[in-house]
Tab-separated table of C-alpha atoms in Angstrom:
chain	number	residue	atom	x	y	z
I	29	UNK	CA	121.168	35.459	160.881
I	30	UNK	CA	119.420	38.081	159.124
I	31	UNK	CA	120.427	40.973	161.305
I	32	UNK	CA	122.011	44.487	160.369
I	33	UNK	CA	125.827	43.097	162.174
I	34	UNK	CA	124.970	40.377	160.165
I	35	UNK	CA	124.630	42.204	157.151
I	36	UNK	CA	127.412	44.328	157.613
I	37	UNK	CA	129.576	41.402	158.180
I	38	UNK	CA	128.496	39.915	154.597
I	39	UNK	CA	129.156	43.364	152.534
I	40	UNK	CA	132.315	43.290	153.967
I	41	UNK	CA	133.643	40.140	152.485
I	42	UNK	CA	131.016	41.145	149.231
I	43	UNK	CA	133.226	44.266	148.989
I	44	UNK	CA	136.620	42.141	149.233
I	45	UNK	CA	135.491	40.311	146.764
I	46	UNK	CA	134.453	42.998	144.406
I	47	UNK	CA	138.148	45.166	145.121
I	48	UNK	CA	139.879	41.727	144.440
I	49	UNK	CA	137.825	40.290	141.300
I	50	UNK	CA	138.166	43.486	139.315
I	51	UNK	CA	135.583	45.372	136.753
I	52	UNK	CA	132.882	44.191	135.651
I	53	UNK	CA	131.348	42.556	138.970
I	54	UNK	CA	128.425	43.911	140.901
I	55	UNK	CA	126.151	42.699	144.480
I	56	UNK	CA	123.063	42.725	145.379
I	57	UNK	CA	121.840	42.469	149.328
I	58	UNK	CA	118.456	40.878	150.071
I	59	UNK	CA	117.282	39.939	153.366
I	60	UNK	CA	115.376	36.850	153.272
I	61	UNK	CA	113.090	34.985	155.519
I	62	UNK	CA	115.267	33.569	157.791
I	63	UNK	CA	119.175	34.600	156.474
I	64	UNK	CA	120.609	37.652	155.334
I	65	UNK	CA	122.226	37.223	151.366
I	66	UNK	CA	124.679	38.864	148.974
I	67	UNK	CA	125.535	37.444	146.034
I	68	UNK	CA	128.449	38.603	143.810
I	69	UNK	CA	127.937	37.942	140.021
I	70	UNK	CA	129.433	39.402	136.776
I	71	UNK	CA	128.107	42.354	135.508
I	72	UNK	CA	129.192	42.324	132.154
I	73	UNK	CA	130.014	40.069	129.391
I	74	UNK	CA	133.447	39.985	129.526
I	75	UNK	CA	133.372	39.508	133.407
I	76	UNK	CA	131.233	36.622	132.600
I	77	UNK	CA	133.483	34.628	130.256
I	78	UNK	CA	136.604	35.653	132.555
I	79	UNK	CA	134.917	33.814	135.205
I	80	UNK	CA	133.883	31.063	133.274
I	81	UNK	CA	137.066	30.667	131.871
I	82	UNK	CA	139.352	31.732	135.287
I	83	UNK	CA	137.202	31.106	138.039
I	84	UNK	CA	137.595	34.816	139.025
I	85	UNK	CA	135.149	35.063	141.688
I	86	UNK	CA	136.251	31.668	143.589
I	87	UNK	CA	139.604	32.864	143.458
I	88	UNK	CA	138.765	36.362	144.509
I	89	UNK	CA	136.613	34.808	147.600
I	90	UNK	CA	139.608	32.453	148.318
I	91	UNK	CA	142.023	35.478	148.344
I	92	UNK	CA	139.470	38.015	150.536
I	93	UNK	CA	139.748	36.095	154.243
């Protein structure tokens, strides 16, 4: 689970997510002890009310399968 394929596989869908969402969203990769993670979070202000307000990033992970 905490593999380089594994990886890959992640900031692939992490990327999806970032085309779809728009500006103003970053990742970050970190391999833990025992899983690989990404997380996806706003970047800047405005990306942060727009997803409080829209759910951007839900919708954006909803649209990237």
């Amino acid at each position: 689970m905490k593999s380089d394929q594994m990886m890959g596989v992640l900031d692939t869908y992490a990327s999806n997510v970032l085309s779809t969402a728009g500006e103003g969203y970053a990742k970050i990769q970190r391999q833990g002890k025992t899983r690989a993670n990404i997380k996806v979070y706003p970047d800047t202000p405005h990306a942060y009310y727009s997803n409080l307000k829209h759910n951007t990033l839900l919708k954006a992970l909803k649209g990237s399968k």
